[in-house]
């Protein structure tokens, strides 16, 4: 059979995905085409005609996406900062909004050039934040914690791939970020804590892709979305050195609640809320300040 126009297949796919209720049908149709053809999405125009087998394979992937399987589970890849991560069933797919927290963290680390900063990523999932930071800052000593063995296996796979490609290896720990005894060896030693923890309030309505494919442990933070964050904050106070910083992503309903929670603790100062690209409250940052007793000991 003769070669066929890719553009027409993309139009047909867009229509199918739209009918299936996919939020960004055109973008997803193009990304799947780019995946099948093996080019960047922006270069699809350079591939006018493809073999019939390519169209068949493409239609197969589009049919899976029309079943509301996440795009990244079909391609097997998600990105964070400058790195790609392998993802699939059993692990949370990293989201674009977390890129803002990453950018804030990397800017914060600029003040630690040449000091081998210690970074801790809590609830690391695929290893997204930890590995993106290790890639951007090869001098950093990066630790990451994850509770779920299935997610941790994905993080290990990604960490091994990144290390093989020349990034500084990270230290992965299986553990519960709310456990008061976790990582005692890091107490008072961490320069920067980053976290995108489970934070969705239990009653929230979710898209099919999220509800059926992201693990529940990755999503829900109890009735108010703060059941992991609240005890985790006490641990962060323990791990951060004085003047160290934290950034925690949260549900858009919880920006002021989390900021108030940090403000109330005398170990945190310079609490600030940050919005995502849609203008919704998305992450809160703070600095670990010395208590009076700690300040007296330092004098
Ligand atoms: C929203 S996902 C975020 C993953 C990753 N940080 C990212 O941005 O892609 C939250 C992760 O926290 C893990 N998790 C949930 N409760 C935890 C706990 N108490 N201690 C450690 N990890 C936990 C989940 O298994 C999941 O991988």
CSV table of C-alpha atoms and ligand atoms in Angstrom, one decimal:
chain,number,residue,atom,x,y,z
A,1,UNK,CA,0.0,0.0,0.0
A,2,UNK,CA,1.1,3.6,-0.7
A,3,UNK,CA,2.4,5.9,1.9
A,4,UNK,CA,-0.2,8.0,3.7
A,5,UNK,CA,-0.4,11.6,5.0
A,6,UNK,CA,0.3,11.8,8.7
A,7,UNK,CA,-1.6,15.1,8.9
A,8,UNK,CA,-4.9,13.4,8.1
A,9,UNK,CA,-4.3,10.7,10.7
A,10,UNK,CA,-3.6,13.4,13.3
A,11,UNK,CA,-6.9,15.1,12.4
A,12,UNK,CA,-8.8,11.9,12.7
A,13,UNK,CA,-7.1,11.2,16.1
A,14,UNK,CA,-7.9,14.6,17.4
A,15,UNK,CA,-11.5,14.1,16.6
A,16,UNK,CA,-11.5,10.7,18.4
A,17,UNK,CA,-9.8,12.0,21.5
A,18,UNK,CA,-12.1,15.0,21.6
A,19,UNK,CA,-15.1,12.7,21.5
A,20,UNK,CA,-13.5,10.6,24.3
A,21,UNK,CA,-13.3,13.7,26.6
A,22,UNK,CA,-9.5,14.1,26.5
A,23,UNK,CA,-8.7,17.6,27.7
A,24,UNK,CA,-6.1,18.5,25.0
A,25,UNK,CA,-7.0,16.3,22.0
A,26,UNK,CA,-4.9,18.1,19.4
A,27,UNK,CA,-1.8,18.2,21.6
A,28,UNK,CA,-2.1,14.6,22.6
A,29,UNK,CA,-2.7,13.5,19.0
A,30,UNK,CA,0.4,15.3,17.9
A,31,UNK,CA,2.5,14.0,20.9
A,32,UNK,CA,1.5,10.4,20.1
A,33,UNK,CA,2.3,10.9,16.4
A,34,UNK,CA,5.7,12.4,17.4
A,35,UNK,CA,6.3,9.3,19.6
A,36,UNK,CA,5.4,6.8,16.8
A,37,UNK,CA,7.5,8.6,14.2
A,38,UNK,CA,10.4,9.4,16.5
A,39,UNK,CA,10.6,13.1,16.1
A,40,UNK,CA,10.0,16.2,18.2
A,41,UNK,CA,6.4,17.4,18.1
A,42,UNK,CA,7.5,20.7,16.6
A,43,UNK,CA,9.1,18.7,13.6
A,44,UNK,CA,6.0,16.7,12.6
A,45,UNK,CA,5.6,19.0,9.6
A,46,UNK,CA,8.8,17.5,8.2
A,47,UNK,CA,7.1,14.1,8.0
A,48,UNK,CA,4.3,14.5,5.4
A,49,UNK,CA,3.9,10.8,4.5
A,50,UNK,CA,4.4,7.6,6.5
A,51,UNK,CA,4.0,3.8,5.8
A,52,UNK,CA,0.6,2.2,6.4
A,53,UNK,CA,2.1,0.2,9.3
A,54,UNK,CA,3.0,3.5,11.1
A,55,UNK,CA,-0.6,4.7,10.7
A,56,UNK,CA,-1.8,1.4,12.1
A,57,UNK,CA,0.5,1.6,15.1
A,58,UNK,CA,-0.5,5.2,15.7
A,59,UNK,CA,-4.2,4.3,15.6
A,60,UNK,CA,-3.5,1.6,18.2
A,61,UNK,CA,-2.0,4.2,20.6
A,62,UNK,CA,-4.7,6.7,19.9
A,63,UNK,CA,-7.3,4.0,20.8
A,64,UNK,CA,-5.6,3.5,24.2
A,65,UNK,CA,-5.5,7.2,24.8
A,66,UNK,CA,-9.2,7.4,24.0
A,67,UNK,CA,-9.7,4.9,26.8
A,68,UNK,CA,-8.3,7.7,29.0
A,69,UNK,CA,-5.0,5.9,29.7
A,70,UNK,CA,-2.6,8.7,30.5
A,71,UNK,CA,-0.4,9.9,27.6
A,72,UNK,CA,2.7,9.3,29.6
A,73,UNK,CA,1.7,5.7,30.4
A,74,UNK,CA,1.4,5.1,26.6
A,75,UNK,CA,4.7,6.8,25.7
A,76,UNK,CA,6.4,5.6,28.9
A,77,UNK,CA,8.0,9.0,29.5
A,78,UNK,CA,7.4,12.2,31.5
A,79,UNK,CA,9.7,15.1,32.0
A,80,UNK,CA,10.9,17.3,34.8
A,81,UNK,CA,13.3,20.2,34.2
A,82,UNK,CA,15.9,19.0,31.7
A,83,UNK,CA,15.4,15.2,32.3
A,84,UNK,CA,13.1,12.5,31.1
A,85,UNK,CA,11.7,10.0,33.5
A,86,UNK,CA,10.4,6.5,32.9
A,87,UNK,CA,6.8,6.2,34.2
A,88,UNK,CA,4.0,3.6,34.1
A,89,UNK,CA,1.5,1.8,36.3
A,90,UNK,CA,2.3,2.1,40.0
A,91,UNK,CA,3.9,5.5,40.0
A,92,UNK,CA,2.6,9.1,39.9
A,93,UNK,CA,3.1,10.9,36.6
A,94,UNK,CA,5.1,14.1,37.3
A,95,UNK,CA,3.1,17.2,36.5
A,96,UNK,CA,4.1,20.5,34.7
A,97,UNK,CA,3.0,22.6,37.7
A,98,UNK,CA,5.8,21.0,39.8
A,99,UNK,CA,8.3,22.6,37.4
A,100,UNK,CA,7.7,25.9,39.1
A,101,UNK,CA,8.7,24.5,42.5
A,102,UNK,CA,11.8,23.0,40.8
A,103,UNK,CA,12.7,26.4,39.3
A,104,UNK,CA,12.4,28.0,42.7
A,105,UNK,CA,14.5,25.3,44.3
A,106,UNK,CA,17.3,25.6,41.7
A,107,UNK,CA,17.3,29.4,42.0
A,108,UNK,CA,17.6,29.0,45.8
A,109,UNK,CA,20.5,26.6,45.4
A,110,UNK,CA,22.4,29.3,43.4
A,111,UNK,CA,23.3,30.8,46.7
A,112,UNK,CA,25.1,27.6,47.7
A,113,UNK,CA,27.5,27.4,44.7
A,114,UNK,CA,30.7,25.4,45.7
A,115,UNK,CA,29.2,24.3,49.1
A,116,UNK,CA,27.9,20.7,48.2
A,117,UNK,CA,24.4,21.6,49.3
A,118,UNK,CA,22.4,18.8,50.9
A,119,UNK,CA,18.9,18.4,49.3
A,120,UNK,CA,16.0,16.2,50.5
A,121,UNK,CA,13.1,15.3,48.3
A,122,UNK,CA,10.2,14.0,50.3
A,123,UNK,CA,7.6,11.8,48.6
A,124,UNK,CA,9.8,11.4,45.5
A,125,UNK,CA,7.6,9.1,43.4
A,126,UNK,CA,9.5,8.5,40.1
A,127,UNK,CA,12.4,10.5,41.6
A,128,UNK,CA,11.4,13.5,39.5
A,129,UNK,CA,12.4,16.4,41.7
A,130,UNK,CA,15.5,14.7,43.2
A,131,UNK,CA,16.9,13.6,39.9
A,132,UNK,CA,16.2,16.9,38.1
A,133,UNK,CA,18.0,18.7,40.9
A,134,UNK,CA,20.9,16.2,40.8
A,135,UNK,CA,21.1,16.8,37.1
A,136,UNK,CA,21.1,20.6,37.3
A,137,UNK,CA,23.4,20.6,40.4
A,138,UNK,CA,26.0,17.8,40.1
A,139,UNK,CA,27.7,19.1,43.3
A,140,UNK,CA,24.5,18.6,45.4
A,141,UNK,CA,24.2,15.7,47.8
A,142,UNK,CA,20.6,14.6,47.1
A,143,UNK,CA,18.5,12.3,49.2
A,144,UNK,CA,14.9,11.2,48.3
A,145,UNK,CA,12.3,9.4,50.4
A,146,UNK,CA,9.4,7.2,49.1
A,147,UNK,CA,7.0,4.9,51.0
A,148,UNK,CA,5.5,2.9,48.2
A,149,UNK,CA,7.7,0.0,47.1
A,150,UNK,CA,6.2,0.1,43.6
A,151,UNK,CA,7.0,3.8,43.2
A,152,UNK,CA,10.4,3.3,44.7
A,153,UNK,CA,11.2,0.7,42.0
A,154,UNK,CA,10.5,3.3,39.3
A,155,UNK,CA,12.6,5.8,41.2
A,156,UNK,CA,15.5,3.2,41.3
A,157,UNK,CA,15.2,2.6,37.6
A,158,UNK,CA,15.3,6.3,36.9
A,159,UNK,CA,18.2,6.9,39.3
A,160,UNK,CA,20.2,4.1,37.7
A,161,UNK,CA,19.5,5.5,34.2
A,162,UNK,CA,20.5,9.0,35.2
A,163,UNK,CA,23.7,7.8,36.9
A,164,UNK,CA,24.6,5.7,33.8
A,165,UNK,CA,24.2,8.9,31.8
A,166,UNK,CA,26.7,10.7,34.0
A,167,UNK,CA,24.5,12.4,36.7
A,168,UNK,CA,25.7,12.4,40.3
A,169,UNK,CA,23.9,9.4,42.0
A,170,UNK,CA,21.2,10.2,44.6
A,171,UNK,CA,20.5,8.3,47.8
A,172,UNK,CA,17.0,6.7,47.8
A,173,UNK,CA,15.4,5.8,51.1
A,174,UNK,CA,12.2,3.8,51.6
A,175,UNK,CA,10.4,5.4,54.5
A,176,UNK,CA,7.4,7.3,55.8
A,177,UNK,CA,8.0,11.1,55.8
A,178,UNK,CA,5.7,11.4,58.8
A,179,UNK,CA,7.9,9.0,60.9
A,180,UNK,CA,9.5,10.9,63.7
A,181,UNK,CA,12.5,8.6,63.6
A,182,UNK,CA,13.2,8.8,59.9
A,183,UNK,CA,16.7,9.8,58.7
A,184,UNK,CA,18.0,10.9,62.1
A,185,UNK,CA,21.4,11.1,60.5
A,186,UNK,CA,20.3,14.2,58.5
A,187,UNK,CA,19.1,16.2,61.5
A,188,UNK,CA,20.2,19.8,61.2
A,189,UNK,CA,22.2,19.1,58.0
A,190,UNK,CA,19.8,19.7,55.1
A,191,UNK,CA,20.0,22.9,53.1
A,192,UNK,CA,16.9,22.5,51.1
A,193,UNK,CA,13.8,20.3,51.4
A,194,UNK,CA,11.4,20.0,48.4
A,195,UNK,CA,8.2,18.0,48.4
A,196,UNK,CA,5.3,17.3,46.2
A,197,UNK,CA,3.4,15.1,48.6
A,198,UNK,CA,-0.1,13.5,48.4
A,199,UNK,CA,-2.4,16.5,49.0
A,200,UNK,CA,-5.8,16.1,47.3
A,201,UNK,CA,-8.7,16.3,49.7
A,202,UNK,CA,-10.5,12.9,49.7
A,203,UNK,CA,-13.8,14.1,48.3
A,204,UNK,CA,-12.3,15.7,45.2
A,205,UNK,CA,-13.6,14.8,41.8
A,206,UNK,CA,-10.8,13.7,39.5
A,207,UNK,CA,-10.3,13.1,35.8
A,208,UNK,CA,-10.4,9.4,34.7
A,209,UNK,CA,-6.7,9.5,33.9
A,210,UNK,CA,-5.9,10.5,37.5
A,211,UNK,CA,-8.5,8.5,39.4
A,212,UNK,CA,-7.9,5.2,37.5
A,213,UNK,CA,-4.1,5.4,36.9
A,214,UNK,CA,-2.2,7.5,39.6
A,215,UNK,CA,-1.8,5.4,42.8
A,216,UNK,CA,-4.3,6.5,45.5
A,217,UNK,CA,-1.3,6.7,48.0
A,218,UNK,CA,0.2,9.4,45.7
A,219,UNK,CA,-3.0,11.5,45.5
A,220,UNK,CA,-5.0,11.7,48.7
A,221,UNK,CA,-4.0,13.7,51.8
A,222,UNK,CA,-7.0,12.8,54.1
A,223,UNK,CA,-10.2,14.8,54.4
A,224,UNK,CA,-8.5,18.2,54.1
A,225,UNK,CA,-5.5,17.3,52.0
A,226,UNK,CA,-3.1,18.0,54.9
A,227,UNK,CA,-2.8,14.6,56.6
A,228,UNK,CA,0.7,13.9,55.3
A,229,UNK,CA,1.8,17.5,55.1
A,230,UNK,CA,1.1,18.4,58.8
A,231,UNK,CA,3.3,15.7,60.4
A,232,UNK,CA,5.9,16.0,57.6
A,233,UNK,CA,6.4,19.7,58.5
A,234,UNK,CA,7.5,18.8,62.0
A,235,UNK,CA,10.1,16.4,60.5
A,236,UNK,CA,11.3,19.1,58.0
A,237,UNK,CA,12.0,21.4,61.0
A,238,UNK,CA,14.2,18.7,62.4
A,239,UNK,CA,16.1,18.1,59.1
A,240,UNK,CA,16.7,21.6,58.0
A,241,UNK,CA,19.8,23.4,59.2
A,242,UNK,CA,19.3,27.0,60.4
A,243,UNK,CA,18.8,29.2,57.3
A,244,UNK,CA,17.9,26.1,55.2
A,245,UNK,CA,14.8,26.4,53.1
A,246,UNK,CA,11.7,24.4,52.2
A,247,UNK,CA,9.2,24.3,49.4
A,248,UNK,CA,6.0,22.2,49.6
A,249,UNK,CA,3.4,21.8,46.8
A,250,UNK,CA,-0.2,21.7,48.0
A,251,UNK,CA,-3.8,21.6,46.8
A,252,UNK,CA,-5.1,25.0,45.6
A,253,UNK,CA,-7.6,25.0,48.5
A,254,UNK,CA,-4.7,24.9,51.0
A,255,UNK,CA,-2.2,27.7,50.2
A,256,UNK,CA,-3.2,29.9,53.1
A,257,UNK,CA,-3.7,27.0,55.6
A,258,UNK,CA,-0.2,25.7,54.9
A,259,UNK,CA,1.3,29.2,55.1
A,260,UNK,CA,-0.5,29.8,58.4
A,261,UNK,CA,0.7,26.4,59.7
A,262,UNK,CA,4.3,27.3,59.0
A,263,UNK,CA,3.9,30.9,60.3
A,264,UNK,CA,2.6,29.5,63.6
A,265,UNK,CA,5.8,27.5,64.2
A,266,UNK,CA,8.6,29.6,65.6
A,267,UNK,CA,11.2,27.6,63.7
A,268,UNK,CA,10.0,29.0,60.3
A,269,UNK,CA,10.2,32.5,58.9
A,270,UNK,CA,9.9,34.2,55.5
A,271,UNK,CA,6.9,32.1,54.7
A,272,UNK,CA,5.7,32.9,51.1
A,273,UNK,CA,2.9,31.5,48.9
A,274,UNK,CA,3.5,30.9,45.2
A,275,UNK,CA,0.9,30.4,42.4
A,276,UNK,CA,1.1,28.1,39.4
A,277,UNK,CA,0.7,29.2,35.7
A,278,UNK,CA,-3.1,29.2,36.1
A,279,UNK,CA,-2.8,31.6,39.0
A,280,UNK,CA,-3.8,29.0,41.6
A,281,UNK,CA,-2.0,28.8,44.9
A,282,UNK,CA,0.4,25.9,44.4
A,283,UNK,CA,3.4,25.8,46.7
A,284,UNK,CA,4.6,27.5,49.9
A,285,UNK,CA,8.2,28.2,50.8
A,286,UNK,CA,9.9,29.1,54.1
A,287,UNK,CA,13.2,29.5,55.8
A,288,UNK,CA,14.3,27.6,58.9
A,289,UNK,CA,15.0,30.2,61.6
A,290,UNK,CA,16.8,29.7,64.9
A,291,UNK,CA,14.7,29.4,68.0
A,292,UNK,CA,15.8,31.6,70.9
A,293,UNK,CA,17.6,28.6,72.5
A,294,UNK,CA,19.3,27.8,69.3
A,295,UNK,CA,20.3,31.4,68.7
A,296,UNK,CA,21.7,31.6,72.3
A,297,UNK,CA,23.8,28.4,71.7
A,298,UNK,CA,25.2,30.0,68.5
A,299,UNK,CA,26.3,33.2,70.3
B,1,LIG,C1,2.0,13.4,44.4
B,1,LIG,S1,3.1,12.1,44.3
B,1,LIG,C2,4.5,13.0,43.8
B,1,LIG,C3,5.7,12.3,43.3
B,1,LIG,C4,6.9,13.2,42.9
B,1,LIG,N1,7.3,14.0,44.0
B,1,LIG,C5,6.5,14.1,41.7
B,1,LIG,O1,6.4,15.3,41.8
B,1,LIG,O2,6.2,13.5,40.6
B,1,LIG,C6,3.4,11.7,46.0
B,1,LIG,C7,4.3,10.5,46.3
B,1,LIG,O3,4.4,10.4,47.8
B,1,LIG,C8,4.4,9.0,48.2
B,1,LIG,N2,3.9,9.0,49.6
B,1,LIG,C9,2.7,9.0,50.0
B,1,LIG,N3,2.6,9.0,51.4
B,1,LIG,C10,3.9,9.0,51.8
B,1,LIG,C11,4.6,9.0,53.0
B,1,LIG,N4,3.9,9.0,54.2
B,1,LIG,N5,5.9,8.9,53.1
B,1,LIG,C12,6.7,8.9,51.9
B,1,LIG,N6,6.1,8.9,50.7
B,1,LIG,C13,4.8,8.9,50.6
B,1,LIG,C14,3.4,8.4,47.2
B,1,LIG,O4,3.7,7.0,47.1
B,1,LIG,C15,3.8,9.2,45.9
B,1,LIG,O5,4.8,8.5,45.2
